Amino acid sequence: MPSLEDHEARIQRLEDVEQIRRLKHAYARLVDDNFRHEELGQLFAEDGVMDGGVFGRNEGREAIAAFFDGMQSQLTFAMHFMTGETIDVDPSGTSASGHWYLWELGTLDGQAVWIAMTYNDTYVKQNGKWLFQETNLLINFVTPYEDGWVKTPMLER
């Protein structure tokens, strides 16, 4: 029979997974709400990394916030649909990894686009709060709405 400590550890792990899920959804909401860059920066550890592939790599909370501030003039509309997540919390309970699929409708440089990406994240728990340590975007396609991903799998950037 599992011990009380085993049950408590399992409950904590489930609570951690839910907090990480909420962190990722907060990220999506803040991006979709006109890149609220200062709040987005606060979702990352002080030494966090945002590697956006063709959108650039930024290290440190301030650089990440500045990146999001600059993106709002390029991506003027976004609707993130985060799905298929897998979240694994390290046995220490202070770090975790996550994998997410993104299906996004957007307006990029004035053009309606479909975007499909995969996020590979690492998280760190600091002062009882989960933060992004590193986010890596693997872009499957950014394609004009009217063309679709078969005709134009990637817009020129």
CSV table of C-alpha atoms in Angstrom, one decimal:
chain,number,residue,atom,x,y,z
A,1,MET,CA,0.0,0.0,0.0
A,2,PRO,CA,1.4,3.4,-0.9
A,3,SER,CA,2.5,5.6,1.9
A,4,LEU,CA,1.1,9.0,2.8
A,5,GLU,CA,4.4,10.5,1.5
A,6,ASP,CA,3.9,8.7,-1.9
A,7,HIS,CA,0.4,10.1,-2.1
A,8,GLU,CA,1.6,13.6,-1.2
A,9,ALA,CA,4.4,13.4,-3.8
A,10,ARG,CA,1.9,12.3,-6.5
A,11,ILE,CA,-0.5,15.1,-5.6
A,12,GLN,CA,2.3,17.6,-5.7
A,13,ARG,CA,3.4,16.3,-9.1
A,14,LEU,CA,-0.1,16.7,-10.4
A,15,GLU,CA,-0.4,20.2,-9.0
A,16,ASP,CA,3.0,21.1,-10.7
A,17,VAL,CA,1.7,19.8,-14.0
A,18,GLU,CA,-1.4,21.9,-13.7
A,19,GLN,CA,0.6,25.0,-12.8
A,20,ILE,CA,2.9,24.5,-15.8
A,21,ARG,CA,-0.2,24.0,-18.1
A,22,ARG,CA,-1.6,27.3,-16.7
A,23,LEU,CA,1.8,29.0,-17.3
A,24,LYS,CA,1.7,27.9,-21.0
A,25,HIS,CA,-1.9,29.1,-21.4
A,26,ALA,CA,-1.0,32.4,-19.8
A,27,TYR,CA,1.8,32.8,-22.3
A,28,ALA,CA,-0.6,32.1,-25.2
A,29,ARG,CA,-3.2,34.6,-23.8
A,30,LEU,CA,-0.7,37.4,-23.4
A,31,VAL,CA,0.6,36.9,-26.9
A,32,ASP,CA,-2.9,36.9,-28.3
A,33,ASP,CA,-3.7,40.0,-26.3
A,34,ASN,CA,-1.4,42.2,-28.3
A,35,PHE,CA,1.9,40.9,-27.0
A,36,ARG,CA,1.7,42.2,-23.4
A,37,HIS,CA,5.5,42.1,-23.4
A,38,GLU,CA,6.3,43.1,-19.8
A,39,GLU,CA,4.0,40.4,-18.5
A,40,LEU,CA,5.3,37.9,-21.0
A,41,GLY,CA,8.9,38.6,-19.8
A,42,GLN,CA,7.8,37.9,-16.2
A,43,LEU,CA,6.8,34.3,-17.2
A,44,PHE,CA,10.5,33.6,-17.8
A,45,ALA,CA,13.3,33.0,-15.3
A,46,GLU,CA,15.7,35.9,-15.1
A,47,ASP,CA,18.2,33.9,-17.2
A,48,GLY,CA,15.5,32.4,-19.4
A,49,VAL,CA,15.9,31.8,-23.2
A,50,MET,CA,13.3,32.3,-25.9
A,51,ASP,CA,14.5,30.6,-29.1
A,52,GLY,CA,12.0,31.4,-31.8
A,53,GLY,CA,13.9,29.9,-34.7
A,54,VAL,CA,13.5,32.3,-37.7
A,55,PHE,CA,12.0,34.9,-35.3
A,56,GLY,CA,15.3,35.0,-33.3
A,57,ARG,CA,16.9,33.9,-30.1
A,58,ASN,CA,16.7,36.0,-27.0
A,59,GLU,CA,18.4,35.4,-23.6
A,60,GLY,CA,17.4,37.0,-20.4
A,61,ARG,CA,14.0,38.3,-19.2
A,62,GLU,CA,14.6,41.9,-20.5
A,63,ALA,CA,15.7,40.7,-24.0
A,64,ILE,CA,12.7,38.4,-24.1
A,65,ALA,CA,10.3,41.2,-23.2
A,66,ALA,CA,11.9,43.4,-25.8
A,67,PHE,CA,11.5,40.6,-28.4
A,68,PHE,CA,7.8,40.4,-27.7
A,69,ASP,CA,7.4,44.2,-27.8
A,70,GLY,CA,8.9,44.2,-31.3
A,71,MET,CA,6.7,41.3,-32.5
A,72,GLN,CA,3.5,43.2,-31.9
A,73,SER,CA,4.1,45.4,-35.0
A,74,GLN,CA,4.7,42.3,-37.2
A,75,LEU,CA,2.1,39.8,-35.8
A,76,THR,CA,-0.9,42.1,-35.3
A,77,PHE,CA,-3.4,39.3,-34.7
A,78,ALA,CA,-2.8,35.8,-33.2
A,79,MET,CA,-5.0,33.1,-31.8
A,80,HIS,CA,-3.0,30.3,-30.2
A,81,PHE,CA,-4.5,26.9,-30.0
A,82,MET,CA,-2.1,24.9,-27.8
A,83,THR,CA,-2.7,21.2,-27.8
A,84,GLY,CA,-1.2,17.7,-27.4
A,85,GLU,CA,1.0,18.7,-24.4
A,86,THR,CA,3.3,16.3,-22.6
A,87,ILE,CA,4.6,17.6,-19.3
A,88,ASP,CA,7.2,15.7,-17.3
A,89,VAL,CA,8.2,17.0,-13.8
A,90,ASP,CA,11.7,16.0,-12.6
A,91,PRO,CA,11.6,13.9,-9.4
A,92,SER,CA,13.3,16.8,-7.6
A,93,GLY,CA,10.1,18.8,-8.3
A,94,THR,CA,12.2,21.9,-9.3
A,95,SER,CA,12.5,21.4,-13.0
A,96,ALA,CA,10.3,20.0,-15.8
A,97,SER,CA,10.1,19.7,-19.6
A,98,GLY,CA,7.1,20.1,-21.9
A,99,HIS,CA,6.2,19.5,-25.5
A,100,TRP,CA,3.3,21.3,-27.1
A,101,TYR,CA,1.7,21.6,-30.6
A,102,LEU,CA,0.5,25.0,-31.7
A,103,TRP,CA,-2.1,25.6,-34.4
A,104,GLU,CA,-2.3,29.4,-34.9
A,105,LEU,CA,-4.4,31.8,-36.9
A,106,GLY,CA,-2.6,35.1,-37.4
A,107,THR,CA,-2.0,38.2,-39.3
A,108,LEU,CA,1.8,38.5,-40.1
A,109,ASP,CA,3.0,41.7,-41.8
A,110,GLY,CA,-0.6,42.4,-42.9
A,111,GLN,CA,-1.2,39.0,-44.3
A,112,ALA,CA,-3.6,36.3,-43.0
A,113,VAL,CA,-1.6,33.2,-42.2
A,114,TRP,CA,-1.8,29.7,-40.8
A,115,ILE,CA,1.0,28.8,-38.4
A,116,ALA,CA,1.9,25.3,-37.1
A,117,MET,CA,4.7,24.9,-34.6
A,118,THR,CA,6.0,22.6,-31.9
A,119,TYR,CA,7.2,24.0,-28.6
A,120,ASN,CA,9.9,22.3,-26.6
A,121,ASP,CA,10.1,23.9,-23.2
A,122,THR,CA,12.0,23.5,-20.0
A,123,TYR,CA,10.7,25.0,-16.8
A,124,VAL,CA,12.1,25.8,-13.4
A,125,LYS,CA,10.3,26.2,-10.1
A,126,GLN,CA,11.6,29.3,-8.2
A,127,ASN,CA,10.1,30.5,-4.9
A,128,GLY,CA,7.2,28.1,-5.4
A,129,LYS,CA,6.3,29.4,-8.9
A,130,TRP,CA,6.9,27.7,-12.2
A,131,LEU,CA,8.6,29.8,-14.9
A,132,PHE,CA,10.0,29.1,-18.4
A,133,GLN,CA,13.7,28.4,-18.4
A,134,GLU,CA,13.8,27.9,-22.1
A,135,THR,CA,11.3,27.8,-24.9
A,136,ASN,CA,12.3,26.4,-28.3
A,137,LEU,CA,10.0,26.8,-31.3
A,138,LEU,CA,10.2,24.4,-34.2
A,139,ILE,CA,8.3,25.9,-37.0
A,140,ASN,CA,6.5,23.5,-39.3
A,141,PHE,CA,5.0,26.2,-41.5
A,142,VAL,CA,3.9,29.8,-41.8
A,143,THR,CA,1.7,29.9,-44.8
A,144,PRO,CA,-0.7,32.4,-46.4
A,145,TYR,CA,-4.3,31.7,-45.5
A,146,GLU,CA,-5.4,31.7,-49.1
A,147,ASP,CA,-2.6,29.3,-50.3
A,148,GLY,CA,-2.5,26.8,-47.5
A,149,TRP,CA,0.5,24.8,-46.4
A,150,VAL,CA,0.6,22.6,-49.5
A,151,LYS,CA,1.0,25.4,-52.0
A,152,THR,CA,3.2,27.6,-49.8
A,153,PRO,CA,4.7,25.8,-46.9
A,154,MET,CA,6.8,28.7,-45.7
A,155,LEU,CA,6.6,32.5,-46.1
A,156,GLU,CA,9.8,34.3,-46.9
A,157,ARG,CA,11.1,36.2,-43.8
